[in-house]
Coordinates of C-alpha atoms in Angstrom, one line a residue:
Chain N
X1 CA -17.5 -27.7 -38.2
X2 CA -16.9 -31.4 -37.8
X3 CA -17.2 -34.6 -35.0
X4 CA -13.9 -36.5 -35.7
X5 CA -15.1 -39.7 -33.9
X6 CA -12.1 -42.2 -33.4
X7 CA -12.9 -45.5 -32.2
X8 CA -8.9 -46.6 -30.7
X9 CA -7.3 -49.0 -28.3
X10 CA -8.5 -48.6 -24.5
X11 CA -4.8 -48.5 -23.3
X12 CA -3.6 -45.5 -25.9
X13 CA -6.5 -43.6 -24.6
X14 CA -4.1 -41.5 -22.0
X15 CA -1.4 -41.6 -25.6
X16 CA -4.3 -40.0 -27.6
X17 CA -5.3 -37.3 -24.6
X18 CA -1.7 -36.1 -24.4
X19 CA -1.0 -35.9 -28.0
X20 CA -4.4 -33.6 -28.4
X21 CA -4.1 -31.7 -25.8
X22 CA -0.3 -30.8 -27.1
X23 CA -1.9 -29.3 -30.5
X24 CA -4.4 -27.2 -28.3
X25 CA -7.6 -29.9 -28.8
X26 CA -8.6 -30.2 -25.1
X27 CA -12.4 -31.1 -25.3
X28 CA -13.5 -34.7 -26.0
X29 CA -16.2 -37.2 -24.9
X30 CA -15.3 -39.9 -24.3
X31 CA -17.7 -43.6 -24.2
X32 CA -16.3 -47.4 -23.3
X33 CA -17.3 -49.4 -26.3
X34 CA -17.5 -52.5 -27.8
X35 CA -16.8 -53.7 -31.2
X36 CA -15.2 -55.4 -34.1
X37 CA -13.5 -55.0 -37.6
X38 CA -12.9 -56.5 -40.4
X39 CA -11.3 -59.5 -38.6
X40 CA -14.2 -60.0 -36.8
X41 CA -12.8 -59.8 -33.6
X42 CA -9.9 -62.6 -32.2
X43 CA -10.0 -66.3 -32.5
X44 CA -8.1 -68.0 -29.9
X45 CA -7.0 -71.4 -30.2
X46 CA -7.4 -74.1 -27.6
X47 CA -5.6 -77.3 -29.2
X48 CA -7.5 -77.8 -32.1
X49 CA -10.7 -76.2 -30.5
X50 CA -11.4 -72.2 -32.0
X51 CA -13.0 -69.6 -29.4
X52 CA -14.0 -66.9 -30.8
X53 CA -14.0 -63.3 -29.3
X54 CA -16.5 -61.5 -31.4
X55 CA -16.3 -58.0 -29.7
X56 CA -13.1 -56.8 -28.2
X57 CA -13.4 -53.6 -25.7
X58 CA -12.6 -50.3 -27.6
X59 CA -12.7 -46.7 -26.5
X60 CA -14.6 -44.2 -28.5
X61 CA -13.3 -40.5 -28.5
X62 CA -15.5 -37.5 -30.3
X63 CA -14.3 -34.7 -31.0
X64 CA -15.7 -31.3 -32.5
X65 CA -14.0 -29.0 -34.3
X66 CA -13.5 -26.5 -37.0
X67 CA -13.1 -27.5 -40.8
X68 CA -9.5 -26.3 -40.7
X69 CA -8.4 -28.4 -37.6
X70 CA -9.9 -31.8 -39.3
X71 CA -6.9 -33.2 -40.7
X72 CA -4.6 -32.2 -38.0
X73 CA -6.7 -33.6 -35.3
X74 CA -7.0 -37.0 -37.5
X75 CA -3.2 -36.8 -38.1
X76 CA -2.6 -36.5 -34.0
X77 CA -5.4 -39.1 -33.4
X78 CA -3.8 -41.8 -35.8
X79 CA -0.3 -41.1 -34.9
X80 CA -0.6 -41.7 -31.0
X81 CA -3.2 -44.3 -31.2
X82 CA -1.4 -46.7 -33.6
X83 CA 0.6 -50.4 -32.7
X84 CA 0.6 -51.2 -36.5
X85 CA -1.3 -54.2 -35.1
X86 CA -4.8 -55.3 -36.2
X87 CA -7.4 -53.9 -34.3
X88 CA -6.1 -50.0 -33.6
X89 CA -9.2 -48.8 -34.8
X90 CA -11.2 -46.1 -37.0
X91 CA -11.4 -42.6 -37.6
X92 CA -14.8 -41.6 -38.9
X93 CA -15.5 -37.9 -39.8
X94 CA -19.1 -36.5 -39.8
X95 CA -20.3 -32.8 -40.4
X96 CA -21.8 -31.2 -37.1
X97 CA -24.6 -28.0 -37.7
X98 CA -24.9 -26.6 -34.4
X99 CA -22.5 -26.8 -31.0
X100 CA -24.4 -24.7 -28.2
X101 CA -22.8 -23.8 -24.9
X102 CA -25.0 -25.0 -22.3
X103 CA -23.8 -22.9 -19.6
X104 CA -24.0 -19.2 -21.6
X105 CA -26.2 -20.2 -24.8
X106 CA -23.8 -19.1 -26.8
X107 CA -24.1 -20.9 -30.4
X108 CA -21.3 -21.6 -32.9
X109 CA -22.4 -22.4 -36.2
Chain X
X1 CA -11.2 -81.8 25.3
X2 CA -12.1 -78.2 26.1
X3 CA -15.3 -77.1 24.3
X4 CA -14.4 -73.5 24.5
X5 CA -10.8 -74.4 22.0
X6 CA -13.0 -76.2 19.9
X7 CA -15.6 -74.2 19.2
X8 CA -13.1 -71.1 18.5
X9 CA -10.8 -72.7 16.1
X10 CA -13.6 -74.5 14.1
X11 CA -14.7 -70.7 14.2
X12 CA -11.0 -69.3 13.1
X13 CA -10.9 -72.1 10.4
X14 CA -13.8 -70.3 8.9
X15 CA -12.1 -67.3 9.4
X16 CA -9.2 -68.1 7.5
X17 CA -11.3 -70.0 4.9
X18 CA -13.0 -66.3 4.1
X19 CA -9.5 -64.3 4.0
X20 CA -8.6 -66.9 0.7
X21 CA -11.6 -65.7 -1.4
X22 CA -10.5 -62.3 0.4
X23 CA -7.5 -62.7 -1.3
X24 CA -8.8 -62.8 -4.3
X25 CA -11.3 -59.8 -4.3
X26 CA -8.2 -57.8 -2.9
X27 CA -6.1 -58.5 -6.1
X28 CA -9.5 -58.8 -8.4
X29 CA -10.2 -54.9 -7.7
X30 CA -6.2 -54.3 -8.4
X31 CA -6.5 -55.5 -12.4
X32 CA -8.1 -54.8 -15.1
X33 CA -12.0 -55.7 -15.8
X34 CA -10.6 -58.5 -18.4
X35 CA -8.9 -60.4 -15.7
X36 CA -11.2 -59.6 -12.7
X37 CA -12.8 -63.5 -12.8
X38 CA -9.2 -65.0 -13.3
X39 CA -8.1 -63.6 -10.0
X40 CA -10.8 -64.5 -7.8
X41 CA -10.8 -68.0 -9.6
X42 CA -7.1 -68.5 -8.5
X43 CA -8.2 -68.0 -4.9
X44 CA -10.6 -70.8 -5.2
X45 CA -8.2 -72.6 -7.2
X46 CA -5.3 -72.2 -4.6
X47 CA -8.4 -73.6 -1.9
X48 CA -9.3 -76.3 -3.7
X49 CA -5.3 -77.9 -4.6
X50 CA -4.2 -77.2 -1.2
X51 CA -7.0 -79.0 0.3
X52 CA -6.5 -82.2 -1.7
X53 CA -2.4 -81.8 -1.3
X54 CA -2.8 -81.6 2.5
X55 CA -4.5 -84.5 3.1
X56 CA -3.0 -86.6 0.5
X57 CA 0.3 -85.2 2.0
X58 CA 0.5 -81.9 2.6
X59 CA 0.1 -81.7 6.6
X60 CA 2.3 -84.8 7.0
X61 CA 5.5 -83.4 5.4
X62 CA 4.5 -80.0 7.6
X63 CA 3.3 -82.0 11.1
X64 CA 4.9 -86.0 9.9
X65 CA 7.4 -87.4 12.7
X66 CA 10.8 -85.3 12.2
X67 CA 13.5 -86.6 9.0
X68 CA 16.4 -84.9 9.9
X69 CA 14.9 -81.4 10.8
X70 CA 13.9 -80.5 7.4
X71 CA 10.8 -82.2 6.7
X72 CA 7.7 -84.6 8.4
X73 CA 7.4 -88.1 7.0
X74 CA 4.5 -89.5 5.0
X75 CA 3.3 -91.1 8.4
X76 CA 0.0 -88.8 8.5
X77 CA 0.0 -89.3 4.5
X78 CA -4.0 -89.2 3.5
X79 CA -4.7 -88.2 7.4
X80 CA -3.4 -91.8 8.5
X81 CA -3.8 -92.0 11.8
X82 CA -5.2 -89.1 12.6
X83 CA -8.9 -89.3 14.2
X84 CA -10.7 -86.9 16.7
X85 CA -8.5 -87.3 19.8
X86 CA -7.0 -84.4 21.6
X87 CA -3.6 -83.2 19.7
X88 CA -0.7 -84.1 22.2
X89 CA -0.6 -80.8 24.7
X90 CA -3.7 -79.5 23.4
X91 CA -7.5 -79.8 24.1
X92 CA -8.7 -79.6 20.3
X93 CA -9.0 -82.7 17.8
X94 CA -6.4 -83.6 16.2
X95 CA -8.1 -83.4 13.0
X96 CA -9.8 -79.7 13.8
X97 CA -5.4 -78.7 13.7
X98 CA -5.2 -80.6 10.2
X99 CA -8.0 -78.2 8.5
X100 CA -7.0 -75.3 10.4
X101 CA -3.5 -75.5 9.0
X102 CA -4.9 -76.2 5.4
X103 CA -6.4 -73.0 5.5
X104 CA -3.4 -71.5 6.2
X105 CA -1.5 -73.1 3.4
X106 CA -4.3 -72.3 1.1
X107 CA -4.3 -68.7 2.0
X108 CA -0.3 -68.5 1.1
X109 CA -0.6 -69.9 -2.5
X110 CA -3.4 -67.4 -3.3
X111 CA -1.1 -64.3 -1.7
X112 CA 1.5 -65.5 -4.5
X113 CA -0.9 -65.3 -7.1
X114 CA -0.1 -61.5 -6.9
X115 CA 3.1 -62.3 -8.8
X116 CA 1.8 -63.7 -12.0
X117 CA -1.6 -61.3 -12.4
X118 CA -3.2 -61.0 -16.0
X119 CA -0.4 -63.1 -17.8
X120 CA -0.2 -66.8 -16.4
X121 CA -1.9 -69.9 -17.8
X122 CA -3.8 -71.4 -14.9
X123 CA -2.7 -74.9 -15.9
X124 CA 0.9 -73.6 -15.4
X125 CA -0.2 -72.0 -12.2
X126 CA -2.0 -75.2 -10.3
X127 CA 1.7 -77.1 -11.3
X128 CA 3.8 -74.3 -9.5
X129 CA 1.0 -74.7 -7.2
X130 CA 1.5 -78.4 -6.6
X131 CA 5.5 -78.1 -6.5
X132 CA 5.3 -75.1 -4.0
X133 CA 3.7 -76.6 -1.4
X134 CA 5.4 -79.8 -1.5
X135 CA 9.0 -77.7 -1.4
X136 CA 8.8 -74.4 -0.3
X137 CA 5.5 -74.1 2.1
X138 CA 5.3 -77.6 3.4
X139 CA 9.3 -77.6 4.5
X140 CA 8.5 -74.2 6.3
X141 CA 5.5 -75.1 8.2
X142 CA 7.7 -78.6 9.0
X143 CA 11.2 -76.2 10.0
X144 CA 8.8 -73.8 12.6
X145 CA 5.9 -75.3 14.2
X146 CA 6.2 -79.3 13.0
X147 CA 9.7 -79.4 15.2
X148 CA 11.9 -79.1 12.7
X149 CA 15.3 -77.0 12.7
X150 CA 14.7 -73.7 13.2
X151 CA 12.1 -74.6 16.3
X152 CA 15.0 -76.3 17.3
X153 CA 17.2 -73.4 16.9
X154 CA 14.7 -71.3 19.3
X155 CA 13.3 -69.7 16.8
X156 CA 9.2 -68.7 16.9
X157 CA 6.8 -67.9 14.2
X158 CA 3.2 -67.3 16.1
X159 CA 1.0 -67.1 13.3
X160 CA 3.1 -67.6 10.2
X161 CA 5.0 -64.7 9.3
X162 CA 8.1 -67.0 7.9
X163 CA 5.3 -69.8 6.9
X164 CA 3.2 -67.4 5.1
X165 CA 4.2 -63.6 4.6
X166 CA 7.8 -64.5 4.0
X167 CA 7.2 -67.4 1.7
X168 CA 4.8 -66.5 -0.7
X169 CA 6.3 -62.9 -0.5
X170 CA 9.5 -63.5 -1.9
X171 CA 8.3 -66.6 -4.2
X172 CA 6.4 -64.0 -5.5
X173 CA 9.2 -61.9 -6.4
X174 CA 10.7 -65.1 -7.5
X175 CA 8.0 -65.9 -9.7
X176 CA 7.4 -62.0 -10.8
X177 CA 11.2 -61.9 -12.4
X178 CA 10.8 -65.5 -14.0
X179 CA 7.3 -64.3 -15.7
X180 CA 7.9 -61.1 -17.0
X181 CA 6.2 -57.8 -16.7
X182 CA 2.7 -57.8 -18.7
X183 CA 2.2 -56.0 -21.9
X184 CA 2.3 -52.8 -21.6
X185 CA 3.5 -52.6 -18.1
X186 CA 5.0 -48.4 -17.8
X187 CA 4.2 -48.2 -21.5
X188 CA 0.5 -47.3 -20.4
X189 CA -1.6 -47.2 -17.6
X190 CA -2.5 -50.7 -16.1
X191 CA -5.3 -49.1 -13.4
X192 CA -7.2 -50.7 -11.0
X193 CA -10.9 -51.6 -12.3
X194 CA -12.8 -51.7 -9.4
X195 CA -11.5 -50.0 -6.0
X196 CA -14.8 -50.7 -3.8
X197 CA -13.8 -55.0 -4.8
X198 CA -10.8 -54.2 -3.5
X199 CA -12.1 -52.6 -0.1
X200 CA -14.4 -55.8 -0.1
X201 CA -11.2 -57.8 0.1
X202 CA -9.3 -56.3 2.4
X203 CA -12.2 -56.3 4.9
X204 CA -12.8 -59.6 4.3
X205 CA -9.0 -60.5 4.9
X206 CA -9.0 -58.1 8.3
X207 CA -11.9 -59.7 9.8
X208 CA -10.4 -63.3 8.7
X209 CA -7.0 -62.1 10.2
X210 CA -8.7 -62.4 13.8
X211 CA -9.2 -66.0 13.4
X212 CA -5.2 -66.3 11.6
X213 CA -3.6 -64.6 14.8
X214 CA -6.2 -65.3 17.5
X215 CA -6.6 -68.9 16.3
X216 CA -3.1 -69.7 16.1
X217 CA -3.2 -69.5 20.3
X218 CA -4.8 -72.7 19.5
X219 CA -7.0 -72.4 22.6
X220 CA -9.7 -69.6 23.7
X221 CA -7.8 -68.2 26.0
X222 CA -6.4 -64.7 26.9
X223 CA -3.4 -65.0 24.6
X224 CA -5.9 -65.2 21.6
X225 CA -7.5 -61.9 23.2
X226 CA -4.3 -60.6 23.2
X227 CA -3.2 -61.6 19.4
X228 CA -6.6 -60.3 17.9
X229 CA -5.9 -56.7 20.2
X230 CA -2.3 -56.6 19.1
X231 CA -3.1 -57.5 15.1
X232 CA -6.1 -54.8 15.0
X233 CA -3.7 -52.3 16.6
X234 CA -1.1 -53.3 14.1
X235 CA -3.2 -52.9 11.2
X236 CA -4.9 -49.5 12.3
X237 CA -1.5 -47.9 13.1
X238 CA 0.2 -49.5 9.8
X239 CA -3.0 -48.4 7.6
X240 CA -2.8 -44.7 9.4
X241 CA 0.9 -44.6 8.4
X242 CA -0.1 -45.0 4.6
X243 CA -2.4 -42.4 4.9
X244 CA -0.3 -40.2 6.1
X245 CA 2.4 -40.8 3.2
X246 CA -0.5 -40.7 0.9
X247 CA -1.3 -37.3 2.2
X248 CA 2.0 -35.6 1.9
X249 CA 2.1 -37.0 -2.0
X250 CA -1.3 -35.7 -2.7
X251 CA -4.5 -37.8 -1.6
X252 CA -4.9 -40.5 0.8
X253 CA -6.1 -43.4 -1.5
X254 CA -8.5 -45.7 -0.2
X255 CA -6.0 -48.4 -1.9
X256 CA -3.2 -47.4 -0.2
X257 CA -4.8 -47.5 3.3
X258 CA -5.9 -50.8 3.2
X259 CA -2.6 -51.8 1.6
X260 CA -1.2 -50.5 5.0
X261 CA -3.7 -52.2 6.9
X262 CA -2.3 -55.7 5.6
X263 CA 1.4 -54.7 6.0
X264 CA 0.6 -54.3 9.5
X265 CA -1.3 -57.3 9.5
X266 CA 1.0 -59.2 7.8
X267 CA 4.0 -57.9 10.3
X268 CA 2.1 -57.8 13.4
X269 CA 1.7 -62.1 12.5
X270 CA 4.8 -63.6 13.9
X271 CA 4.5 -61.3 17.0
X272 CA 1.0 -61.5 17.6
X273 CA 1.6 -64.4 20.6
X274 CA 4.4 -62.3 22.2
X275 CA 4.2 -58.7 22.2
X276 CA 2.4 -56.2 24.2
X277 CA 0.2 -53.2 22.5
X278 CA 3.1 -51.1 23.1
X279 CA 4.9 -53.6 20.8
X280 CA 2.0 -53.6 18.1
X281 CA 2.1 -50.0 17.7
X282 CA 5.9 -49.6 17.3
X283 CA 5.4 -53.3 14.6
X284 CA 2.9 -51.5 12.5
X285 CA 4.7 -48.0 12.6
X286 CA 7.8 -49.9 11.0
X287 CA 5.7 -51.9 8.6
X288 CA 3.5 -48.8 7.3
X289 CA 7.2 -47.1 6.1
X290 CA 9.7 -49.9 4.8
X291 CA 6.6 -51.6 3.0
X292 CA 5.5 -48.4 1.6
X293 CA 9.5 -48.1 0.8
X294 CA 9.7 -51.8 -0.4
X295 CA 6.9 -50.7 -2.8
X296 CA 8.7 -47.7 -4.3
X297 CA 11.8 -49.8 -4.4
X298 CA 9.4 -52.2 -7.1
X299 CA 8.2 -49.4 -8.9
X300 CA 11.4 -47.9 -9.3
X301 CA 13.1 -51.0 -9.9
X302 CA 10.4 -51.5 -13.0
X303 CA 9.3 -55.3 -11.7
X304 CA 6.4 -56.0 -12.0
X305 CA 5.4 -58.0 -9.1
X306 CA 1.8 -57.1 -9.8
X307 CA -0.2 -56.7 -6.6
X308 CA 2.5 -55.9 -4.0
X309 CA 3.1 -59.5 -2.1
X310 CA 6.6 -59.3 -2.0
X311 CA 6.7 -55.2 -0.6
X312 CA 3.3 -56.0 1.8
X313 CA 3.9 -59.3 2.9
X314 CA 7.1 -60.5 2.1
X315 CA 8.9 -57.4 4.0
X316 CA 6.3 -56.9 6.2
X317 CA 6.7 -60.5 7.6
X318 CA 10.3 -59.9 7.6
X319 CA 10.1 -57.3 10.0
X320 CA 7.4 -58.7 12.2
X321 CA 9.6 -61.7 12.1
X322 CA 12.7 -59.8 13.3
X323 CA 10.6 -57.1 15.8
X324 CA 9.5 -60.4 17.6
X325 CA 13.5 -60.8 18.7
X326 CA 13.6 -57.2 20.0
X327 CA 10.0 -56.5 21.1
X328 CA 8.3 -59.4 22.9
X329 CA 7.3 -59.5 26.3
X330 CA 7.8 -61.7 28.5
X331 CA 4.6 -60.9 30.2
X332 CA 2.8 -62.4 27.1
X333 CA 4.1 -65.6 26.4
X334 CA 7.0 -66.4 28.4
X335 CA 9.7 -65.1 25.3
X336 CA 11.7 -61.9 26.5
X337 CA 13.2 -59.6 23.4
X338 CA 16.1 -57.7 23.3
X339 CA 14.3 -54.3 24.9
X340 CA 12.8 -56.8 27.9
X341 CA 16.6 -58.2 28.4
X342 CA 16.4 -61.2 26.0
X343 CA 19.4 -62.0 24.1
X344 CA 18.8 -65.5 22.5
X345 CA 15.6 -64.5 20.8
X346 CA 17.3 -61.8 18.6
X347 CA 19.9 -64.5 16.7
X348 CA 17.3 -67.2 16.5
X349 CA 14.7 -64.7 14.7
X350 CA 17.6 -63.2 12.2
X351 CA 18.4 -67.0 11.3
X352 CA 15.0 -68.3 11.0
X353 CA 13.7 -64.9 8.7
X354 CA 17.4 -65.0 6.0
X355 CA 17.1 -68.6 6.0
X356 CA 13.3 -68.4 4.9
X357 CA 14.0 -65.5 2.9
X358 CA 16.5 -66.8 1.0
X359 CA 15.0 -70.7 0.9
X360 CA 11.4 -69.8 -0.6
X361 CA 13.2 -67.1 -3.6
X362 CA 15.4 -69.3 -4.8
X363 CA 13.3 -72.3 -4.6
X364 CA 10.7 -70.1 -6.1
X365 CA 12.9 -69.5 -8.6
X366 CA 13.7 -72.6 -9.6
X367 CA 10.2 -73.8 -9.7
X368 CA 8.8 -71.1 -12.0
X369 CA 11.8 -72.3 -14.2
X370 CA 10.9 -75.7 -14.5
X371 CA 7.0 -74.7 -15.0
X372 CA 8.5 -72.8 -17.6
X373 CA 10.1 -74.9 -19.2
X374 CA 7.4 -77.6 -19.1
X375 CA 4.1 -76.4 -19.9
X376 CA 5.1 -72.7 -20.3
X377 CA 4.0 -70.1 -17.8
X378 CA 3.0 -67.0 -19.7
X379 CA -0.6 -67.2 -21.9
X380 CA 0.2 -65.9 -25.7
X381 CA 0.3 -62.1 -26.1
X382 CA -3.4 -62.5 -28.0
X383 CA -4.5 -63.8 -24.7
X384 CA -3.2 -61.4 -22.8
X385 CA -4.6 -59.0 -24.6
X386 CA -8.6 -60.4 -24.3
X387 CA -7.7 -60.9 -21.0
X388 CA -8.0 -64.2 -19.3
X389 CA -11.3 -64.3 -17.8
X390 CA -12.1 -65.1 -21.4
X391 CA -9.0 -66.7 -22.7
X392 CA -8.6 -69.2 -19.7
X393 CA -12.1 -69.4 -18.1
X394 CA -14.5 -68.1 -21.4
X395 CA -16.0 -66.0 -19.3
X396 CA -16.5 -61.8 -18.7
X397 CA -17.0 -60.5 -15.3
X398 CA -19.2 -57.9 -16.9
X399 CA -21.4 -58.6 -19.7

């Protein structure tokens, strides 16, 4: 079992839903971030004066699930969330040990 | 002098003063969280030009001695001449009617500001400022209540639904088309950031409107009692029609009832001075459906004229401007509509409202072209995407 964690654009969070959703991944947390890459976020220019904006809004989506789903759910994640700009984000991948239902207790290992 | 006049239009100036940063929490709630301090800022913005044009020469081209029916001189030009005598036929100061009026002019440019939401340089925005209300709301405020040619023609406007609601409605369309739809616009969701600013806003512009109708009696008298009845009455019935429509498509939005509320509010503004409740009702009826049809007109039509100007005010001034020539009562104000036997009032109303219409889109229009053209009006797409609170101000709304 794994958390794919994909930190994306806010506006191709609805893009990102859908195209999960479509493959059968319906549950996901979802958390309003901030952050920055490797660009260090964007530098605007004001006639010859630089302004930096360090951290640019993101939107980070987890989701757990089986081994066997992990590349497909990356694959679906990447697809819908990319502009080919700088700054569509990450994909991190990190092994989970336990998911417990709160509601029955039923654990999945 | 009559004390009474005084005191309530210093009291409606204030009233209209609060409907401008109204304005601006109205839109602010509309956009995203990256833009929320750009839009309240253009409200303040629109306050603070207007005020220096009107006295430099704002209210003389509006209120100057007559050049050929189309504009006032420069003869009031930085308030010359103007001190705190009684204004000819009324028992207020002359100078209380100067700032009274700049409110009203101040509150128009920030209703336009609708058009160029989360794109628009605000350098670009205080030049179309500037050139609007020298050509477009200056000229209209001049043609209807500074004696120019459509008062001449017969044609009344109580509390600015051709100066205001018309104007900066369809120079916001205007405007709207020359700009551009933002980033994004239909390719994702744009959603509103903060609904409760919004309800803020309109509140603030509803209790503000009683001082914009009531006021424009120009005297505390009963025709102010009946302009702040008829407007609240307008704006309940209008708000209760978008309700309704949001009911039958699902959920009645708090953003869609207020956004009825000030299509009936912006209709019921011509009329306010001459029709009856009976009138008001009928006024905001009308206004709740063809701006809630203007608005799925936009939306289908893909332009993105942001925050609804043109569909709320721009068509709901039309109509109020038009349902004036059918609906007011003699009773009221001494004007008799079509239903009450009128015929006159009907032709005046049609001209005055098409020639408005038609005046402040293509000036509009040709404006936005030249502030194009000069200075540029769109920020770069980087900008656009950090938003413009940081971008044109450097600052967040929420840190």
């Amino acid at each position: 079992m794994k958390m794919v964690i994909a930190v994306i654009r806010p506006e191709k969070l609805e893009c990102v839903k859908k195209a999960l959703e479509e493959k059968g991944f319906v549950g996901m947390t979802v958390t309003e971030v901030k952050g920055r890459g490797e660009q260090k976020g964007i530098k605007l220019q004001f006639r010859g004066r630089e302004v930096e904006v360090d951290l640019l809004q993101k939107t980070k989506i987890e989701v757990v699930v089986s081994d066997k789903d992990v590349d497909e759910v990356i694959e679906t994640i990447a697809t819908s969330a990319r502009t080919g700009k700088f700054g569509d984000g990450r994909i991190f991948v990190v092994p989970v040990e336990k998911s417990i239902k709160i509601r029955t207790g039923e654990e999945i290992i | 002098m009559n004390s009474g006049d005084v005191a309530w239009i210093l009291v409606s100036t204030a009233l209209v003063m609060l409907m401008i940063p109204g304005v601006g929490f109205f839109y602010a709630g509309m956009v995203r969280r990256k833009n929320a301090v750009n839009m309240i800022a253009l409200s303040f913005v629109s306050l603070i030009i207007v005020s220096i044009l009107w006295i430099l020469y704002g209210y003389s081209l509006a209120f100057g001695s007559d050049i050929m029916g189309f504009t006032g001189s420069l003869n009031y030009a930085m308030l010359n001449g103007i001190g705190i005598e009684d204004l000819k036929g009324l028992e207020i100061p002359h100078m209380l009617f100067v700032i009274y009026q700049m409110m009203f002019a101040a509150v128009t440019v920030a209703i336009l500001t609708s058009a160029i939401a989360e794109r628009v340089k605000l350098s670009a925005f205080i030049l179309f400022s500037v050139l609007w209300v020298t050509f477009v709301y200056a000229p209209f405020a001049h043609w209807l209540w500074g004696g120019g040619w459509l008062a001449k023609l017969g044609a009344v406007d109580f509390a600015g639904g051709m100066v205001v609601h018309i104007s900066s409605g369809f120079a916001a369309l205007a405007l709207a088309l020359v700009v551009g739809r933002r980033t994004g616009f239909e390719e994702y969701s744009i959603e509103p950031h903060n609904i409760p600013m919004t309800l803020l806003g309109a509140a603030l512009l509803w209790f503000g409107w009683f001082g914009f109708n009531g006021g424009s009696a120009l005297a505390a008298n009963g025709l102010a009692a009946n302009a702040i009845v008829v407007t609240n009455t307008s704006a309940a019935v209008a708000g209760l029609v978008w309700m309704i429509i949001g009911w039958t498509r699902g959920k009645p939005g708090s953003l869609g009832i207020v956004s009825g509320a000030i299509a009936g509010l912006a209709a019921i503004t011509p009329a306010a001075g001459f029709v009856d409740v009976k009138g008001a009702v009928i006024i905001g009826l009308v206004a709740g459906v063809i701006c809630y049809a203007a608005m799925d007109f936009r939306i289908k039509k893909r332009i993105d004229e942001s925050l609804d100007a043109w569909a709320v005010h721009g068509i709901g001034g039309l109509w109020g401007s038009i349902a004036v020539g059918l609906l007011a009562n003699p009773k009221i104000n001494g004007y008799a509509g079509l239903v009450f036997g009128g015929s006159q009032l009907i032709t005046s109303q049609l001209i005055a409202a098409i020639s408005t219409l038609v005046y402040a889109f293509a000036v509009s229009l040709i404006i936005a072209k030249i502030v194009d053209a000069t200075v540029g009006l769109r920020v770069d797409p980087q900008e656009e995407y950090v938003g413009l609170d940081i971008s044109q101000h450097e600052e967040v709304a929420y840190t």
